[in-house]
Backbone as numpy.savetxt, mean C-alpha at the origin, in Angstrom:
# Nx Ny Nz CAx CAy CAz Cx Cy Cz
-12.16 -59.67 20.52 -12.14 -58.35 21.18 -10.85 -58.20 21.98
-10.25 -57.05 21.91 -8.98 -56.80 22.60 -9.26 -56.30 24.00
-8.57 -56.86 24.96 -8.76 -56.43 26.34 -8.07 -55.09 26.56
-8.45 -54.36 27.64 -7.85 -53.05 27.92 -6.34 -53.09 28.07
-5.79 -54.25 28.43 -4.35 -54.32 28.65 -3.60 -54.75 27.41
-4.34 -55.10 26.34 -3.70 -55.54 25.12 -3.77 -54.43 24.07
-2.93 -54.52 23.06 -2.97 -53.55 21.97 -2.90 -54.27 20.65
-3.57 -53.72 19.66 -3.61 -54.32 18.33 -2.31 -54.07 17.59
-1.91 -55.01 16.70 -0.73 -54.77 15.84 -0.89 -53.51 15.01
-2.16 -53.19 14.62 -2.39 -51.98 13.84 -2.05 -50.73 14.64
-2.40 -50.76 15.93 -2.10 -49.61 16.79 -0.60 -49.43 16.91
0.13 -50.57 17.09 1.59 -50.48 17.14 2.14 -49.89 15.86
1.56 -50.29 14.74 2.04 -49.82 13.44 1.82 -48.32 13.30
0.63 -47.85 13.67 0.32 -46.41 13.57 1.25 -45.60 14.46
1.48 -46.12 15.68 2.36 -45.41 16.60 3.79 -45.34 16.06
4.23 -46.42 15.45 5.58 -46.45 14.89 5.72 -45.45 13.75
4.70 -45.41 12.88 4.74 -44.46 11.76 4.74 -43.03 12.27
3.89 -42.76 13.28 3.82 -41.41 13.85 5.16 -41.01 14.45
5.78 -41.94 15.18 7.07 -41.65 15.79 8.13 -41.37 14.73
8.11 -42.16 13.65 9.09 -41.97 12.58 8.90 -40.62 11.89
7.65 -40.26 11.62 7.38 -38.97 10.98 7.82 -37.82 11.87
7.54 -37.95 13.16 7.95 -36.91 14.10 9.47 -36.77 14.11
10.15 -37.89 14.15 11.62 -37.88 14.14 12.15 -37.25 12.86
11.53 -37.59 11.72 11.97 -37.06 10.43 11.83 -35.54 10.37
10.70 -35.03 10.87 10.48 -33.59 10.87 11.49 -32.88 11.75
11.74 -33.45 12.93 12.70 -32.84 13.86 14.09 -32.78 13.24
14.50 -33.87 12.60 15.82 -33.90 11.97 15.90 -32.90 10.83
14.85 -32.84 10.02 14.85 -31.91 8.89 14.99 -30.47 9.36
14.25 -30.13 10.42 14.34 -28.77 10.95 15.71 -28.49 11.53
16.29 -29.49 12.18 17.62 -29.32 12.77 18.67 -29.09 11.70
18.47 -29.69 10.52 19.42 -29.53 9.43 19.16 -28.28 8.60
18.13 -27.56 8.95 17.87 -26.30 8.26 16.95 -26.39 7.09
16.29 -27.52 6.88 15.36 -27.62 5.77 14.08 -26.88 6.12
13.50 -26.23 5.12 12.26 -25.50 5.34 11.11 -26.25 4.69
9.86 -25.91 5.04 8.72 -26.56 4.40 8.73 -26.35 2.90
8.02 -27.19 2.20 7.94 -27.08 0.75 7.35 -25.74 0.36
7.73 -25.20 -0.83 7.20 -23.90 -1.26 5.68 -23.84 -1.22
5.02 -24.92 -1.62 3.55 -24.91 -1.62 3.02 -24.71 -0.21
3.67 -25.35 0.76 3.24 -25.20 2.15 3.49 -23.78 2.64
4.64 -23.21 2.23 4.94 -21.84 2.63 3.92 -20.89 2.04
3.58 -21.08 0.77 2.61 -20.20 0.12 1.27 -20.29 0.81
0.88 -21.52 1.18 -0.41 -21.68 1.84 -0.41 -21.00 3.19
0.76 -20.99 3.85 0.84 -20.41 5.18 0.73 -18.90 5.15
1.20 -18.26 4.06 1.21 -16.80 4.02 0.19 -16.23 3.05
-0.63 -17.08 2.45 -1.61 -16.58 1.48 -2.54 -15.58 2.15
-2.73 -14.39 1.54 -3.59 -13.38 2.15 -5.06 -13.79 2.11
-5.79 -13.36 3.09 -7.22 -13.63 3.12 -7.92 -12.62 2.22
-8.72 -13.08 1.24 -9.39 -12.14 0.34 -10.26 -11.16 1.11
-10.29 -9.91 0.63 -11.12 -8.89 1.25 -12.35 -8.69 0.38
-13.51 -8.81 0.96 -14.75 -8.65 0.22 -14.86 -7.22 -0.29
-15.47 -7.06 -1.46 -15.63 -5.74 -2.04 -16.41 -4.84 -1.09
-15.85 -3.67 -0.83 -16.52 -2.71 0.04 -16.26 -2.93 1.52
-15.57 -4.02 1.87 -15.31 -4.29 3.28 -14.05 -3.56 3.73
-13.99 -3.14 5.00 -12.78 -2.47 5.49 -11.57 -3.39 5.36
-10.47 -2.84 4.89 -9.24 -3.61 4.74 -8.43 -3.45 6.02
-8.22 -4.54 6.74 -7.55 -4.49 8.03 -6.03 -4.63 7.93
-5.50 -4.53 6.72 -4.06 -4.65 6.54 -3.35 -3.63 7.42
-2.23 -4.03 8.01 -1.52 -3.17 8.94 -0.78 -2.03 8.30
-0.37 -1.11 9.15 0.38 0.06 8.70 1.72 -0.37 8.10
2.28 -1.48 8.59 3.57 -1.94 8.09 3.52 -2.19 6.58
2.46 -2.81 6.11 2.35 -3.09 4.68 2.15 -1.79 3.90
1.38 -0.88 4.46 1.18 0.42 3.82 2.52 1.14 3.67
3.29 1.18 4.76 4.60 1.83 4.72 5.52 1.18 3.68
5.45 -0.14 3.59 6.30 -0.86 2.63 5.92 -0.50 1.19
4.62 -0.37 0.92 4.17 -0.02 -0.42 4.60 1.39 -0.79
4.48 2.31 0.15 4.91 3.69 -0.10 6.42 3.72 -0.35
7.16 2.97 0.46 8.61 2.94 0.31 9.02 2.41 -1.06
8.34 1.38 -1.54 8.63 0.83 -2.87 8.36 1.86 -3.96
7.22 2.52 -3.86 6.85 3.52 -4.88 7.83 4.69 -4.88
8.29 5.09 -3.71 9.21 6.23 -3.61 10.54 5.96 -4.34
10.91 4.69 -4.47 12.16 4.37 -5.16 12.15 4.81 -6.62
10.96 4.95 -7.19 10.85 5.28 -8.62 10.26 6.67 -8.87
10.21 7.49 -7.83 9.74 8.86 -8.00 10.88 9.72 -8.54
10.54 10.62 -9.45 11.54 11.47 -10.09 11.01 12.91 -10.16
11.95 13.84 -10.33 11.60 15.25 -10.52 12.04 15.67 -11.91
11.11 16.17 -12.71 11.41 16.61 -14.08 12.15 17.95 -14.04
12.78 18.34 -15.16 13.51 19.61 -15.20 12.66 20.83 -14.81
11.34 20.76 -15.08 10.49 21.90 -14.73 10.06 21.88 -13.27
10.50 20.86 -12.53 10.17 20.77 -11.11 8.97 19.91 -10.80
8.28 19.42 -11.83 7.12 18.56 -11.59 7.58 17.16 -11.18
6.68 16.44 -10.57 6.97 15.12 -10.02 6.29 14.03 -10.84
6.96 12.89 -10.98 6.34 11.78 -11.70 6.92 10.45 -11.23
6.19 9.39 -11.53 6.64 8.03 -11.23 7.27 7.47 -12.50
8.51 7.01 -12.42 9.25 6.51 -13.58 8.85 5.06 -13.84
7.87 4.87 -14.72 7.35 3.53 -15.01 8.43 2.64 -15.63
9.23 3.21 -16.54 10.28 2.42 -17.19 11.28 1.89 -16.18
11.73 2.76 -15.29 12.69 2.34 -14.27 12.08 1.28 -13.36
10.80 1.42 -13.07 10.13 0.46 -12.20 10.07 -0.92 -12.86
9.78 -0.94 -14.15 9.72 -2.23 -14.86 11.10 -2.87 -14.94
12.10 -2.07 -15.25 13.47 -2.59 -15.31 13.91 -3.09 -13.94
13.47 -2.41 -12.90 13.83 -2.79 -11.54 13.05 -3.97 -11.00
12.13 -4.49 -11.80 11.37 -5.67 -11.37 10.23 -5.38 -10.43
9.69 -4.16 -10.48 8.56 -3.81 -9.61 7.37 -4.70 -9.92
6.62 -5.06 -8.89 5.47 -5.93 -9.09 4.29 -5.15 -9.67
3.25 -5.89 -10.02 2.08 -5.29 -10.67 1.41 -4.25 -9.79
1.38 -4.50 -8.48 0.73 -3.56 -7.57 1.47 -2.22 -7.55
2.80 -2.27 -7.54 3.59 -1.03 -7.53 3.42 -0.27 -8.84
3.39 -1.00 -9.96 3.19 -0.35 -11.26 1.81 0.31 -11.33
0.80 -0.35 -10.77 -0.55 0.22 -10.77 -0.59 1.48 -9.92
0.09 1.46 -8.79 0.17 2.65 -7.93 0.90 3.77 -8.66
1.94 3.40 -9.42 2.66 4.40 -10.21 1.78 5.08 -11.23
0.89 4.32 -11.85 -0.04 4.92 -12.82 -0.98 5.90 -12.14
-1.42 5.56 -10.93 -2.28 6.47 -10.17 -1.52 7.75 -9.82
-0.26 7.60 -9.44 0.56 8.77 -9.10 0.69 9.69 -10.31
0.93 9.11 -11.48 1.11 9.93 -12.68 -0.19 10.60 -13.11
-1.31 9.98 -12.81 -2.59 10.63 -13.09 -2.75 11.86 -12.21
-2.35 11.72 -10.96 -2.39 12.85 -10.03 -1.39 13.92 -10.44
-0.18 13.49 -10.81 0.88 14.44 -11.17 0.57 15.19 -12.46
-0.22 14.57 -13.35 -0.53 15.21 -14.63 -1.31 16.51 -14.47
-1.96 16.67 -13.33 -2.74 17.88 -13.09 -1.93 19.04 -12.55
-0.62 18.83 -12.37 0.22 19.89 -11.82 1.46 20.05 -12.67
1.85 21.28 -12.91 2.98 21.57 -13.78 3.97 22.50 -13.06
5.24 22.24 -13.29 6.27 23.12 -12.74 6.63 24.18 -13.76
7.09 25.32 -13.27 7.46 26.42 -14.16 8.97 26.49 -14.37
9.71 25.65 -13.66 11.16 25.66 -13.79 11.85 26.59 -12.82
11.09 27.42 -12.12 11.69 28.36 -11.17 11.31 28.02 -9.73
10.87 26.78 -9.54 10.51 26.34 -8.19 9.05 26.54 -7.85
8.26 27.10 -8.76 6.84 27.29 -8.51 6.04 26.27 -9.30
4.83 26.01 -8.84 3.97 25.02 -9.47 2.62 25.64 -9.80
1.99 25.14 -10.84 0.63 25.55 -11.18 -0.25 24.30 -11.23
-1.52 24.49 -10.94 -2.46 23.37 -10.90 -3.54 23.55 -11.95
-3.79 22.48 -12.69 -4.88 22.49 -13.66 -6.19 22.34 -12.90
-7.23 22.97 -13.40 -8.52 22.93 -12.71 -9.29 21.65 -13.04
-9.92 21.11 -12.00 -10.86 20.02 -12.18 -10.29 18.73 -12.73
-9.32 18.13 -12.04 -8.78 16.84 -12.45 -9.18 15.81 -11.39
-10.30 15.11 -11.58 -10.76 14.15 -10.57 -9.87 12.92 -10.51
-9.50 12.53 -9.31 -8.67 11.35 -9.09 -9.44 10.30 -8.29
-10.16 10.77 -7.27 -10.91 9.86 -6.41 -12.02 10.64 -5.71
-13.21 10.10 -5.74 -14.31 10.71 -5.00 -14.62 12.12 -5.48
-15.07 12.95 -4.55 -15.46 14.33 -4.86 -14.39 15.36 -4.55
-13.28 14.93 -3.90 -12.29 15.90 -3.46 -10.85 15.57 -3.82
-10.56 14.36 -4.18 -9.17 14.00 -4.48 -8.83 14.29 -5.94
-7.86 15.17 -6.14 -7.44 15.54 -7.49 -7.17 17.03 -7.58
-6.18 17.43 -8.37 -5.84 18.85 -8.51 -7.04 19.69 -8.97
-7.35 20.72 -8.22 -8.44 21.61 -8.58 -9.81 20.96 -8.56
-9.92 19.80 -7.94 -11.18 19.05 -7.94 -11.76 19.03 -6.54
-12.97 19.53 -6.37 -13.57 19.52 -5.05 -14.99 20.06 -5.06
-15.87 19.39 -4.32 -17.25 19.84 -4.22 -18.16 18.72 -3.76
-19.16 19.07 -2.98 -20.10 18.06 -2.50 -19.62 17.38 -1.24
-20.27 16.30 -0.91 -19.94 15.55 0.30 -18.87 14.50 0.00
-17.99 14.30 0.96 -16.96 13.27 0.81 -17.63 11.89 0.78
-17.13 11.01 -0.08 -17.78 9.71 -0.27 -17.19 8.62 0.62
-15.98 8.83 1.14 -15.36 7.83 2.00 -14.24 8.47 2.82
-13.47 7.65 3.50 -12.43 8.16 4.40 -11.37 8.94 3.62
-10.86 8.36 2.53 -9.83 9.04 1.75 -10.34 10.36 1.18
-11.55 10.36 0.68 -12.13 11.57 0.11 -12.25 12.66 1.17
-12.60 12.28 2.39 -12.69 13.24 3.48 -11.32 13.84 3.80
-10.28 13.01 3.74 -8.92 13.50 3.98 -8.50 14.47 2.89
-8.87 14.16 1.64 -8.57 15.07 0.53 -9.30 16.40 0.70
-10.53 16.34 1.19 -11.30 17.56 1.44 -10.59 18.43 2.48
-10.11 17.80 3.54 -9.37 18.53 4.57 -8.11 19.16 3.99
-7.44 18.43 3.09 -6.23 18.94 2.44 -6.55 20.16 1.59
-7.66 20.10 0.85 -8.07 21.25 0.03 -8.36 22.47 0.90
-9.05 22.24 2.02 -9.36 23.35 2.93 -8.08 23.94 3.51
-7.11 23.08 3.75 -5.82 23.54 4.28 -5.12 24.43 3.25
-5.16 24.04 1.99 -4.58 24.86 0.92 -5.29 26.22 0.85
-6.61 26.21 1.03 -7.35 27.47 0.99 -6.90 28.41 2.11
-6.60 27.83 3.26 -6.20 28.64 4.42 -4.74 29.07 4.36
-3.86 28.19 3.88 -2.42 28.44 3.96 -1.74 28.68 2.62
-2.46 28.48 1.55 -1.88 28.65 0.22 -1.57 27.31 -0.42
-1.68 27.29 -1.75 -1.42 26.05 -2.48 0.02 25.57 -2.27
0.16 24.26 -2.19 1.45 23.57 -2.05 2.13 23.86 -0.71
1.35 24.25 0.29 1.92 24.46 1.63 2.46 23.14 2.16
3.72 23.13 2.57 4.33 21.90 3.07 3.59 21.36 4.29
3.10 22.26 5.13 2.38 21.81 6.33 1.12 21.03 5.96
0.45 21.45 4.89 -0.76 20.75 4.43 -0.40 19.39 3.85
0.71 19.35 3.11 1.13 18.09 2.50 1.57 17.09 3.56
2.25 17.58 4.58 2.64 16.68 5.68 1.41 16.14 6.40
0.40 16.99 6.52 -0.82 16.58 7.23 -1.58 15.51 6.46
-1.70 15.65 5.13 -2.45 14.65 4.38 -1.74 13.29 4.44
-0.41 13.31 4.42 0.35 12.07 4.52 0.11 11.41 5.89
0.14 12.22 6.94 -0.08 11.69 8.29 -1.52 11.20 8.47
-2.48 11.97 7.94 -3.89 11.58 8.08 -4.18 10.26 7.37
-3.59 10.09 6.18 -3.80 8.84 5.44 -3.23 7.67 6.22
-2.02 7.82 6.71 -1.39 6.71 7.44 -2.18 6.35 8.69
-2.68 7.34 9.39 -3.43 7.09 10.62 -4.81 6.48 10.36
-5.30 6.61 9.13 -6.66 6.14 8.82 -6.68 4.96 7.85
-5.50 4.46 7.47 -5.44 3.43 6.43 -6.23 2.19 6.81
-6.31 1.87 8.10 -7.02 0.67 8.53 -8.54 0.79 8.37
-9.02 2.00 8.13 -10.45 2.22 7.97 -10.89 2.17 6.51
-9.93 2.05 5.59 -10.23 2.13 4.16 -10.45 0.76 3.54
-11.23 0.74 2.46 -11.40 -0.48 1.69 -10.14 -0.72 0.87
-10.01 -1.91 0.29 -8.78 -2.26 -0.42 -8.51 -1.34 -1.62
-9.55 -1.03 -2.41 -9.35 -0.14 -3.55 -9.00 1.27 -3.11
-9.65 1.72 -2.07 -9.39 3.04 -1.50 -7.95 3.12 -1.00
-7.49 2.03 -0.40 -6.15 2.00 0.15 -5.09 2.14 -0.95
-5.29 1.49 -2.10 -4.33 1.59 -3.19 -4.17 3.03 -3.65
-5.29 3.74 -3.79 -5.21 5.15 -4.16 -4.56 5.96 -3.04
-4.82 5.59 -1.80 -4.22 6.29 -0.66 -2.70 6.17 -0.68
-2.19 5.01 -1.08 -0.74 4.83 -1.20 -0.19 5.79 -2.26
-0.90 5.90 -3.38 -0.46 6.79 -4.45 -0.45 8.25 -3.99
-1.52 8.67 -3.34 -1.62 10.06 -2.87 -0.54 10.35 -1.83
-0.35 9.41 -0.91 0.65 9.60 0.13 2.06 9.67 -0.46
2.34 8.79 -1.42 3.66 8.80 -2.06 3.90 10.12 -2.77
2.90 10.58 -3.50 3.04 11.83 -4.25 3.35 13.00 -3.33
2.56 13.15 -2.26 2.75 14.31 -1.39 3.95 14.16 -0.45
4.49 12.96 -0.34 5.74 12.78 0.40 6.91 13.29 -0.42
6.82 13.13 -1.75 7.96 13.42 -2.63 7.90 14.78 -3.31
6.71 15.27 -3.62 6.59 16.45 -4.49 7.11 17.73 -3.82
7.40 18.72 -4.66 7.82 20.03 -4.16 6.68 20.67 -3.38
7.04 21.45 -2.38 6.02 22.17 -1.61 6.59 23.50 -1.15
5.72 24.34 -0.64 6.12 25.68 -0.19 6.34 25.67 1.32
7.58 25.73 1.77 7.85 25.66 3.22 7.47 26.92 3.97
7.12 27.98 3.24 6.81 29.25 3.89 5.31 29.45 4.07
4.52 28.45 3.69 3.06 28.56 3.84 2.58 27.69 4.98
């Protein structure tokens, strides 16, 4: 049995190894070495969001996704808006951005430009819930995004279709409520926000 004033050779060995490892880490950091890629990936790996659970992702990530999508937004000769999938692929856009682009084009397909600065909307193009989509609306809103789309439709009824003030409001409402949305809802919200940030609108309504 070892007395309180004595120490085992094993303890000395463990302490020596610990000291050496500590010294090695300090030197590596001083020389600018970073942790191994696997360690970095583990450190930043996102926490999975359960289906139907509120997505607590911050506004910063939402803004970044909108900014990425806006890089590939285009205006056709007739004035209509679309997401350039080919340019996005060539530019190395990730799968999430391409998926958002497909949602944008589904939304954009319900609206046509006339070439003279005016737009027309096809009736009944459902995009999300009971209210999101050109000419689509009725019933109770099913979630946060659907409620925002309902408010946008009511705004168009009051101020006229494609009113810039209504489009600015839906973009602001989505951004302010993004933390309340589920992950799937949020992806569509990015698409809707990107579309109404870029598309033509009527500044006089």
